Each structure stands twice: as structure tokens, then as C-alpha cells.
Tab-separated table of C-alpha atoms and ligand atoms in Angstrom:
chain	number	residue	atom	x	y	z
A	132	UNK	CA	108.908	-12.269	14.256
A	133	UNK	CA	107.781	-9.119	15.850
A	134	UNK	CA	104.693	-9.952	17.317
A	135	UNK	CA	103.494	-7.108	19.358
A	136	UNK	CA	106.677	-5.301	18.760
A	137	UNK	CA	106.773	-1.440	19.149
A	138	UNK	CA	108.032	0.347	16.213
A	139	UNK	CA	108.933	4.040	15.937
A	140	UNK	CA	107.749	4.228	19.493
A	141	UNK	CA	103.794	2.976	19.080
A	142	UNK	CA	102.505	-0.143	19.830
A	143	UNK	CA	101.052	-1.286	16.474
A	144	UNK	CA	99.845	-4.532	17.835
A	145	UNK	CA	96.073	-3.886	19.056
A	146	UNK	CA	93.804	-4.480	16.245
A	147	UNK	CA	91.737	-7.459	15.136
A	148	UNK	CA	93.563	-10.862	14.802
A	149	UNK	CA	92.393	-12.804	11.925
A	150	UNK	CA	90.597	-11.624	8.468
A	151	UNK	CA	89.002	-14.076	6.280
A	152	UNK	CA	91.440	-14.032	3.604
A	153	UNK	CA	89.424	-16.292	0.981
A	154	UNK	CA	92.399	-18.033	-0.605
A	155	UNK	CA	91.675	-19.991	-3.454
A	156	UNK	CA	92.606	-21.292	-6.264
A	157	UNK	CA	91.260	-23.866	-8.801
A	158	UNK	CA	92.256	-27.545	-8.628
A	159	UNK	CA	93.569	-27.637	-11.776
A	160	UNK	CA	96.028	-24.558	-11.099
A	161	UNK	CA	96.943	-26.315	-7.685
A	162	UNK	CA	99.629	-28.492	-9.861
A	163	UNK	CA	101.514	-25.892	-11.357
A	164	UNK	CA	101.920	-23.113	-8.403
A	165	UNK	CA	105.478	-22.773	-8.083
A	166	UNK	CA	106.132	-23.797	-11.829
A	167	UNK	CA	103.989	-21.929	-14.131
A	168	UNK	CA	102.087	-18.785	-13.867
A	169	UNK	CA	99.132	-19.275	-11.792
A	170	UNK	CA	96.443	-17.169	-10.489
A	171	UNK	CA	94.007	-17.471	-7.664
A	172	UNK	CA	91.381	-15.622	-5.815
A	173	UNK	CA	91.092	-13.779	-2.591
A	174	UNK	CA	89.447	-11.248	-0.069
A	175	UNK	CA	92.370	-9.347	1.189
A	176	UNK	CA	91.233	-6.379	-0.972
A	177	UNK	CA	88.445	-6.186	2.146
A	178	UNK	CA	91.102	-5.708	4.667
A	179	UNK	CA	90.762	-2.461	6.787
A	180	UNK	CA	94.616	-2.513	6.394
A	181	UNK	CA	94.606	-1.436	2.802
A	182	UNK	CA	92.593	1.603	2.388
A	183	UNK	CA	93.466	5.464	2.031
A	184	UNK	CA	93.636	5.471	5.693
A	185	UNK	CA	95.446	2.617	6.622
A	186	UNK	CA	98.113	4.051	4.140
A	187	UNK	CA	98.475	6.935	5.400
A	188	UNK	CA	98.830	5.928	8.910
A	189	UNK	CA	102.024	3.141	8.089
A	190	UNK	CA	103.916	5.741	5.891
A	191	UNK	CA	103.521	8.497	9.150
A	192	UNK	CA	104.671	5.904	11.245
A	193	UNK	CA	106.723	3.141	9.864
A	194	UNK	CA	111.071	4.064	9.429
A	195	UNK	CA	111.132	5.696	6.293
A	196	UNK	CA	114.378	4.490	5.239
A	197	UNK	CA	112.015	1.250	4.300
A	198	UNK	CA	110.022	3.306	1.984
A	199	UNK	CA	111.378	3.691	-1.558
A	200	UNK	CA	109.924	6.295	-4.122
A	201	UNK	CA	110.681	5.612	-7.548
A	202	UNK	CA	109.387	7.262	-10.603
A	203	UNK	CA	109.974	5.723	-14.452
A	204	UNK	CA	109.972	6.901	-18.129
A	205	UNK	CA	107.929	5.068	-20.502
A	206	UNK	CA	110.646	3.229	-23.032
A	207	UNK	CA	110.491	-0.508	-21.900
A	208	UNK	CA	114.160	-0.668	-22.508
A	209	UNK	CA	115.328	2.016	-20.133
A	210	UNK	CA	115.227	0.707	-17.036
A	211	UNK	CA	117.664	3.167	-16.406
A	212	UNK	CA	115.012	5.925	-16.023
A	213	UNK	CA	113.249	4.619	-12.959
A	214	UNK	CA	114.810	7.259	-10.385
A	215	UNK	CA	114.354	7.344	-6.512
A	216	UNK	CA	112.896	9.911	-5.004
A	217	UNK	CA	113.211	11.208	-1.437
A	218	UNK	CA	110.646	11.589	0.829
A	219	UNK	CA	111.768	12.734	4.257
A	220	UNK	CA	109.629	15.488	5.568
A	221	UNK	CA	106.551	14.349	3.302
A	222	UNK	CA	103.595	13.396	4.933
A	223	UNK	CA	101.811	10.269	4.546
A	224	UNK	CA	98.821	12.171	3.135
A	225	UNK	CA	101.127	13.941	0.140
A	226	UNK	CA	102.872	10.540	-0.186
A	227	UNK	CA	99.809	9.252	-1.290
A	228	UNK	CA	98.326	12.562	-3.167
A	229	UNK	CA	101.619	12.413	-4.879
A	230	UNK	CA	101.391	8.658	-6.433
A	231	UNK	CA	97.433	9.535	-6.984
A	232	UNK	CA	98.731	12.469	-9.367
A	233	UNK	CA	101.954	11.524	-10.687
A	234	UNK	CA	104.054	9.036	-12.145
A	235	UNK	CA	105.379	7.348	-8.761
A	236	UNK	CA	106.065	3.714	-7.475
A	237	UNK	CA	106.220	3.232	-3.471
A	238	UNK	CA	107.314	0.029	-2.352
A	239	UNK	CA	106.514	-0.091	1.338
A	240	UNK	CA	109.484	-3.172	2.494
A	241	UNK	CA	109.063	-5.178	5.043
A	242	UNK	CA	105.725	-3.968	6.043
A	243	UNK	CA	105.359	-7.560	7.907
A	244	UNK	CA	108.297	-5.925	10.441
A	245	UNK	CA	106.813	-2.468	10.326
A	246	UNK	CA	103.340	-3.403	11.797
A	247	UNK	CA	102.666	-6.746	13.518
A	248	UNK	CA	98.804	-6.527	11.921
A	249	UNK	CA	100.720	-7.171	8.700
A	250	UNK	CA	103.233	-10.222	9.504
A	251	UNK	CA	100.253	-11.663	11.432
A	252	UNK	CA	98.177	-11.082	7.870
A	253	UNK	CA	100.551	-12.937	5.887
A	254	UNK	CA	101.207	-15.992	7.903
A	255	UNK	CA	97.892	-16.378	7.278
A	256	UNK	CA	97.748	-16.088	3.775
A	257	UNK	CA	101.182	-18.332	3.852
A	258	UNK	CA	98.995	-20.954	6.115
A	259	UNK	CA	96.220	-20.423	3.759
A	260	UNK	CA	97.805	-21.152	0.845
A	261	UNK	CA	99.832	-24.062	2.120
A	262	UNK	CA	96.724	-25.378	2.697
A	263	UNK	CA	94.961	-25.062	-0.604
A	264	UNK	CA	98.152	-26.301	-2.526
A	265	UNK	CA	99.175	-29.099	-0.653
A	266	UNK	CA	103.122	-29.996	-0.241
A	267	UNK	CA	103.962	-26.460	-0.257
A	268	UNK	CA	105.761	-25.559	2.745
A	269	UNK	CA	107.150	-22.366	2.984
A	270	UNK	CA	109.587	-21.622	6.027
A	271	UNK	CA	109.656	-17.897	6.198
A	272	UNK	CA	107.747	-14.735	4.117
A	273	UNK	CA	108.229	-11.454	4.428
A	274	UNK	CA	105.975	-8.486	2.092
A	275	UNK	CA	106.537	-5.262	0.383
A	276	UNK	CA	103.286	-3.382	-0.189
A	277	UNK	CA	103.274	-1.711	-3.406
A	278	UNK	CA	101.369	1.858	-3.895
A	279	UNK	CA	101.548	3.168	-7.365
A	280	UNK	CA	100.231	5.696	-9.965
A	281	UNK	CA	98.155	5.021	-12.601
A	282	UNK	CA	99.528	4.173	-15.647
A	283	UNK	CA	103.100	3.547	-13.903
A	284	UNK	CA	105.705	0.586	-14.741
A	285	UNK	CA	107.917	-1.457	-13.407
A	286	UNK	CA	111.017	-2.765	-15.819
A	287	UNK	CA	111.425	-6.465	-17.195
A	288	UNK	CA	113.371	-7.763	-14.263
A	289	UNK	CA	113.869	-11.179	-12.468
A	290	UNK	CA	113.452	-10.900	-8.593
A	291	UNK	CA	115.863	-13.557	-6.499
A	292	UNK	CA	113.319	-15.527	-4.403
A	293	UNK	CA	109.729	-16.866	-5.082
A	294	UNK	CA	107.605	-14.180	-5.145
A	295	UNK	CA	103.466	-13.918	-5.200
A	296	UNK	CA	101.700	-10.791	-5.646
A	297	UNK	CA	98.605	-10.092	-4.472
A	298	UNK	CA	96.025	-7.672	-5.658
A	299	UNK	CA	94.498	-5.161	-3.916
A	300	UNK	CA	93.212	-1.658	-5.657
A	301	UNK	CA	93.418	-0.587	-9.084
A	302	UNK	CA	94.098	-2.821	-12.191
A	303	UNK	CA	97.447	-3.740	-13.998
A	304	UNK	CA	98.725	-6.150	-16.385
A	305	UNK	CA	101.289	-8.563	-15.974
A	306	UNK	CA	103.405	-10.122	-18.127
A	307	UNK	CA	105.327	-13.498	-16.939
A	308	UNK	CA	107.984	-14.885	-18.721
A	309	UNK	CA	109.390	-18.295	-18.772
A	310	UNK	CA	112.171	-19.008	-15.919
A	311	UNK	CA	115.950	-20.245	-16.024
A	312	UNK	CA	116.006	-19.746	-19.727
A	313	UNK	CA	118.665	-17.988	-21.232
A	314	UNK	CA	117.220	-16.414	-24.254
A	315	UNK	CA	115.344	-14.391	-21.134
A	316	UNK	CA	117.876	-13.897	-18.503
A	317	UNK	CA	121.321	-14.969	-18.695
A	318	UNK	CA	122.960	-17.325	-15.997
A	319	UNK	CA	125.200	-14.623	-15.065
A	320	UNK	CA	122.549	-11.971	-14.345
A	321	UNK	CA	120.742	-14.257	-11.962
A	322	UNK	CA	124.133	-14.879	-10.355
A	323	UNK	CA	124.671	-11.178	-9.804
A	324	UNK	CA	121.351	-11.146	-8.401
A	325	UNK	CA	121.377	-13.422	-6.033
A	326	UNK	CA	124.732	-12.627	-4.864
A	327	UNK	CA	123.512	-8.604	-4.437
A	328	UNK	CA	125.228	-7.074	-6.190
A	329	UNK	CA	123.220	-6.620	-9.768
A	330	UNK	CA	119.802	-4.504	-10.052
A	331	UNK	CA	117.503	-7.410	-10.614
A	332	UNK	CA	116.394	-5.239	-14.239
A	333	UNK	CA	117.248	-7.370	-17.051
A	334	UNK	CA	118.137	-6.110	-20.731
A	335	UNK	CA	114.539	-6.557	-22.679
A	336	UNK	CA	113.725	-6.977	-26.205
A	337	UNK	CA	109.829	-6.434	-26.732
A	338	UNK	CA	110.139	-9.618	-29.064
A	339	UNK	CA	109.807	-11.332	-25.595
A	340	UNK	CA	106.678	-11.234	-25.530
A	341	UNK	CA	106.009	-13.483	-27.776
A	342	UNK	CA	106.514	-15.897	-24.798
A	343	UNK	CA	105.471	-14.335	-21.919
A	344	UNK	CA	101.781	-15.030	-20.156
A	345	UNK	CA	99.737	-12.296	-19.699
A	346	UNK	CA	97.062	-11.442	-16.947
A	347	UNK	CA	94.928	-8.868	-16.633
A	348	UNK	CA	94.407	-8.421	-12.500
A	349	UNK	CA	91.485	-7.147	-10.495
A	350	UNK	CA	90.985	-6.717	-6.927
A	351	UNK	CA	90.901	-9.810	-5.352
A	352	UNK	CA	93.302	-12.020	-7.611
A	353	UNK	CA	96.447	-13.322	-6.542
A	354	UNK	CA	99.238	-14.068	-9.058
A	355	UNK	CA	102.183	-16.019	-8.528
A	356	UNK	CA	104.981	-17.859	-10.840
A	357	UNK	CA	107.707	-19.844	-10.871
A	358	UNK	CA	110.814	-19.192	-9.010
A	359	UNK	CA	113.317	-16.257	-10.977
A	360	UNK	CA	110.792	-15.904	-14.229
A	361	UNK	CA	111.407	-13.035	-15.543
A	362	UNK	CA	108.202	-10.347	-15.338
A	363	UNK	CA	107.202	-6.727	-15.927
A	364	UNK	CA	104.156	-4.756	-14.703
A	365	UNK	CA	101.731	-2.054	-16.546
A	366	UNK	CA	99.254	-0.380	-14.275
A	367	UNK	CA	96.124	0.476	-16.198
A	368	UNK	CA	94.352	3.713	-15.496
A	369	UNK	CA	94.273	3.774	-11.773
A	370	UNK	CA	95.713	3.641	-8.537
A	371	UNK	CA	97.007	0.564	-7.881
A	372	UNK	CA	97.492	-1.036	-4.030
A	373	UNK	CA	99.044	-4.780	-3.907
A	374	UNK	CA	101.217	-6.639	-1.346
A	375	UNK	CA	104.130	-8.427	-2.783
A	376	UNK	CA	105.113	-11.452	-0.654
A	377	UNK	CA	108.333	-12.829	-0.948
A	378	UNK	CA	108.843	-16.828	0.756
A	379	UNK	CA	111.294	-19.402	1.543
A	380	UNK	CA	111.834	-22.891	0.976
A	381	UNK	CA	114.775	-25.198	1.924
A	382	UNK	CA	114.947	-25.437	-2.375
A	383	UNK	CA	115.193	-22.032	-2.972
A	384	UNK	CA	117.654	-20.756	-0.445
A	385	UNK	CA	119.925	-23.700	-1.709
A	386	UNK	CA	119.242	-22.323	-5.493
A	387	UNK	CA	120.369	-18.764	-3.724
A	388	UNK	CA	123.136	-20.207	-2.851
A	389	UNK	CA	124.429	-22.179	-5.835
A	390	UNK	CA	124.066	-19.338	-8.008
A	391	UNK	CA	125.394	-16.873	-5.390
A	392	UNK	CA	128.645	-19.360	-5.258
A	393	UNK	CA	129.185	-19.468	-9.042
A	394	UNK	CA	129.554	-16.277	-9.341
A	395	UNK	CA	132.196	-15.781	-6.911
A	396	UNK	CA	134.038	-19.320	-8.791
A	397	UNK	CA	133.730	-17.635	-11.483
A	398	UNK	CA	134.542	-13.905	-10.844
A	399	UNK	CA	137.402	-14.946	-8.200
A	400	UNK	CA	138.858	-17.651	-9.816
A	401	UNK	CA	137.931	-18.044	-13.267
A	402	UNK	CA	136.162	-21.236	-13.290
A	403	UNK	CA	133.576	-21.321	-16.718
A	404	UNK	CA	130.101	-23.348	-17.412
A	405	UNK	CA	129.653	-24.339	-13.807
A	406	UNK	CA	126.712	-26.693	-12.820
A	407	UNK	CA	123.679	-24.630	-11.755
A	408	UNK	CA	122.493	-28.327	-10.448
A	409	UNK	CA	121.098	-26.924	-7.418
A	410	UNK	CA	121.323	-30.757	-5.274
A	411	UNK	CA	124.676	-32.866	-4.844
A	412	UNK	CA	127.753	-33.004	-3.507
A	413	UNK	CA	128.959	-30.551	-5.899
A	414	UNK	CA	126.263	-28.205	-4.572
A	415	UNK	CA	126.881	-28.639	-1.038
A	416	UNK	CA	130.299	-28.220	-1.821
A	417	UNK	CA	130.830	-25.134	-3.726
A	418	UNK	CA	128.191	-23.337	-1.283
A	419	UNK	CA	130.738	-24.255	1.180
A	420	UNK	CA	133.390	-22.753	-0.392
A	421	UNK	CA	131.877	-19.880	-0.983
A	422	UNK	CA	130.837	-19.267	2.726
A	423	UNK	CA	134.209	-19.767	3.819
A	424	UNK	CA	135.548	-17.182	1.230
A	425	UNK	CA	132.801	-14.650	2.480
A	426	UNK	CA	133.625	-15.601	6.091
A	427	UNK	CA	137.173	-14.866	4.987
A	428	UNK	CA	136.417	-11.817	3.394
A	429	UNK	CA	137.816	-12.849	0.005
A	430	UNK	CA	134.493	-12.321	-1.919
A	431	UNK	CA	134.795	-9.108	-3.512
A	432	UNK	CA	131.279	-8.142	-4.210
A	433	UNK	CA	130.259	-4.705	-4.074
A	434	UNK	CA	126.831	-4.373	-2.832
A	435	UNK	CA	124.496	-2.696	-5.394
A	436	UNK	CA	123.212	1.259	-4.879
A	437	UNK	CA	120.429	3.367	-5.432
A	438	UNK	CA	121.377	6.932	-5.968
A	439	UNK	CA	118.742	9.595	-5.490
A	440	UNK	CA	118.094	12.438	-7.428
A	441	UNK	CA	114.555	13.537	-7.159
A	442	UNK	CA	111.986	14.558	-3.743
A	443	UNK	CA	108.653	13.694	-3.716
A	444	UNK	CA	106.370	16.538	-3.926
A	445	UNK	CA	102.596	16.292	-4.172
A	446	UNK	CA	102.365	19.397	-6.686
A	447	UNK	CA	105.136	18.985	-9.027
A	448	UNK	CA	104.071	16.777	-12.625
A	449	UNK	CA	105.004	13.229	-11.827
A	450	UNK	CA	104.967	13.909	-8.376
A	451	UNK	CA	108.818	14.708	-7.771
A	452	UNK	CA	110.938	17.429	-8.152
A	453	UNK	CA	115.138	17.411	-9.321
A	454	UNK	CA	117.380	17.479	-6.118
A	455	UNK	CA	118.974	21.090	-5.816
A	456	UNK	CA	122.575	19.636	-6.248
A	457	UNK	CA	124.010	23.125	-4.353
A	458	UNK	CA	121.685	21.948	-1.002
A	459	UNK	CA	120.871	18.298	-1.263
A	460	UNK	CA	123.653	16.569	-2.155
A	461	UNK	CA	122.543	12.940	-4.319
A	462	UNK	CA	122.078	10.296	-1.417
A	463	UNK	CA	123.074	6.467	-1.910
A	464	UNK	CA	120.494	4.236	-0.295
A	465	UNK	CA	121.467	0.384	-0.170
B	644	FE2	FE1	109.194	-8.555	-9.249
């Protein structure tokens, strides 16, 4: 917790204290939050902290190695053409002029750590919605705000904790698909993602959506879903603003864990059709082996890499230009 913590040298922790964030959802949704799709309202979109402005201001001043560009083709099944970007030297103003005009994603991470008006914001959406659920008792959160063009994408992929996104500017279209079923994302993908070292893109089939649950959001709806469903995201024709919170239960870090620890039983040693039960003494004891062998340094898992290969700029189409290979070398970002 950073409370009035000074980042990049400013103190970012002088601004009004509490926003009326106008959580709600209806009480017939309150029953499935955290196992089906389910979509609320709020007032966040109202927040000083989310306009052109406010933007502008936390990309000049927050560590830009917490800022990742990404542009994207248009083929559903090639994740493989979402490309980072660099952005050192950019402003904040042609950060944003370049996702207005081109075909970028920005996710902002850990904007809670960035700017204590943030983390303060989202414990009290966390409280907020604790409160309107009932028995749902998150222990930590942390956000990603997401800036992106209109008309961009992100890929079919399954993200490793319990996510909820909440809408800000712009409108997209989300499709949700059903969670720990394997005709959507195999066990072993979800082990490679929560052990770190798989891109959480999955391989998709547009027959999927046949299952999945579509919503159509607008400022001031909040969508969330159950734990490692599998989703993808359409922006519709404009400029799209939404904070992506990411929280922890005592459940879902020991799901992280099982799955993390299956892979590395069977990777390391060989060991086939493990339980995914995520309670036990099995659990408790496989999670234990599989801290010791990381403690050891006997788990050979290579973190996964982002290679960049394209600069933001504000005037190119798409809003990024190729890397000159002969003066900017492709960087790796973790
Ligand atoms: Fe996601």
C-alpha cells in the first residue's frame, strides 16, 4: 500500500479522498458474481481521474516501464499480431493522440501503485462491492487502466486471477466464455499461465461463440466473470477508457497454486491427469512440493517475454512505426 507515496519524485497524494462510486448491481445478479458473467452499474465514469487530462498527467509521470503499447491485426486467430510498441520519449499528450488515431492498446499496470488517488479509488470500489454482494471478501486488488483505439481488439485469452472490468469511455463488446472447460482452454494452458510462463492468449475457433455471453458496455457498467473464463474484447467506434481490476481471495491464490504445481509435476517429473481439486491434502501437498522445488531452484520455468518491434508515434497509420533494426535494437520487456 502506497498511501501518500512519492513516485517519480511528486507527491501524487493531495487530491480529494472519496468519490461516490455508485456500485450496484441487481439482486438477482448478486448470486452469480464470481460464477457467471455478471454486470453491474456505476459512477466511476464521473471521476476527475479519468478524463483527457488526468491521462495525460499519469503517463508524464508514472515509470514508463509500467506502460505497455500494443497494437493488433484484425484475424481473431492471430494473436500473434498484437506487437508492443515503445514509447520512451513520447509524451503523454501523443500517447493519447496516438491511440485516438490509430490502432493502439495501452494498458496502464499497476496504476493503484503509480498514484495513491487510484489504490485509494479501488479499495473503495473493492469495499463497495463487498458490500453489495455479500460473502465476498477480497484480500488484495490491484488495476490496470486500459486506453485504447477505436475499433481495437484484444485476443481470446484467459487471464490467471479474478478479474472485473470496469467501464469508463467509449463502447466495446465483450464476449465471455464458460470457465475450466476444456473444449475452451486446455488444463495445460491455464497451468502455463499461472505458473508465468505462457501468454495468457489461447488458440480460438470462432465456433466458440456459440457459447460465449455477450455484452454490449457503456459508460458506467461494470462487468465481471468467473474466475479463468476465457474472454475477448471488440471496441466499437470510439475511444475506449476502462480500469481493469484484478483481486484476491484465499480460493484463488490456492487455485494459482495447484495449477502452478501441476505443471511443474508434470513438466519435471512426468506425472499425467493430476487432480486440479483445488482443497485437500493432496492440494496442500503438492503446493508444497512445488515451493520447495522453486525454493530449490529445480523448477525450470522460463519466464514469458514480450519482444518489441514497433515505437509509438502520433503521425504514423496505426499509431506506430517499425523499429530501425540498424539503431534500435528489438527490446525484451518481462
Ligand atoms: Fe482479460
Amino acid at each position: 500500500m502506497l498511501e501518500g507515496a512519492t513516485i517519480s519524485g511528486l507527491k501524487r497524494d493531495d487530491r480529494p479522498a472519496r468519490f461516490a462510486t455508485g456500485i450496484a448491481m441487481s439482486v438477482a445478479n448478486r448470486a452469480d458474481f464470481g460464477r457467471q458473467p455478471t454486470a453491474g452499474r456505476h459512477e466511476l465514469h464521473h471521476s476527475e481521474l479519468f478524463t483527457d487530462a488526468a491521462l495525460i498527467d499519469l503517463l508524464d509521470h508514472m515509470p514508463r516501464a509500467q506502460v505497455h503499447a500494443l497494437t493488433m491485426g484484425s484475424d481473431l486467430t492471430r494473436p500473434q499480431d498484437n506487437r508492443l510498441a515503445l514509447h520512451d520519449g513520447v509524451s503523454g499528450a501523443d500517447m493519447l493522440r496516438a491511440v485516438r488515431g490509430g490502432r493502439l492498446w495501452l494498458n496502464i499496470t499497476r496504476v493503484d501503485r503509480a498514484d495513491a488517488r487510484y489504490r485509494r479509488l479501488v479499495d473503495q470500489m473493492y469495499g463497495e462491492l463487498a458490500a453489495v454482494v455479500g460473502g465476498f471478501a477480497p484480500d488484495s486488488s490491484q488495476a490496470t487502466l486500459l486506453v485504447s483505439s477505436p475499433h481495437a481488439l484484444v485476443y481470446y485469452h484467459v487471464d490467471g486471477p479474478a478479474t472485473v472490468l470496469w467501464h469508463l469511455r467509449g463502447h466495446k463488446r465483450v464476449w465471455v466464455y464458460p470457465a475450466l472447460d476444456e473444449r475452451y482452454a486446455t488444463r495445460e494452458a491455464l497451468e502455463g499461465i499461472f505458473a508465468g510462463v505462457q501468454h495468457e492468449y489461447l488458440p480460438f475457433d470462432p465456433s466458440f461463440d456459440a457459447g460465449a455471453a455477450v455484452f454490449d458496455l457503456e459508460p458506467g457498467q461494470w462487468l465481471a466473470w468467473a474466475q479463468n473464463a476465457p474472454h475477448r474484447v471488440s471496441n466499437l467506434d470510439s475511444l475506449n477508457v476502462s480500469l481493469s481490476t484484478e483481486h484476491f481471495t484465499p480460493d484463488s491464490r490456492r487455485r494459482a497454486r495447484v495449477y502452478a504445481a501441476n505443471r511443474y509435476l508434470r513438466v519435471r517429473w512426468g506425472l499425467a491427469n493430476l487432480s486440479a481439486r483445488e482443497s485437500g491434502a493432496g492440494a496442500m501437498m503438492k503446493a508444497v512440493v512445488h515451493r520447495l522445488a522453486r525454493l530449490a531452484g529445480v523448477d525450470p520455468a522460463q519466464t514469458k517475454r514480450h519482444v518489441a518491434t514497433l515505437r509509438v508515434d502520433p503521425d504514423a497509420p496505426h499509431g506506430v512505426t517499425p523499429l530501425d533494426p540498424q539503431t534500435t535494437p528489438a527490446r525484451a520487456l518481462a
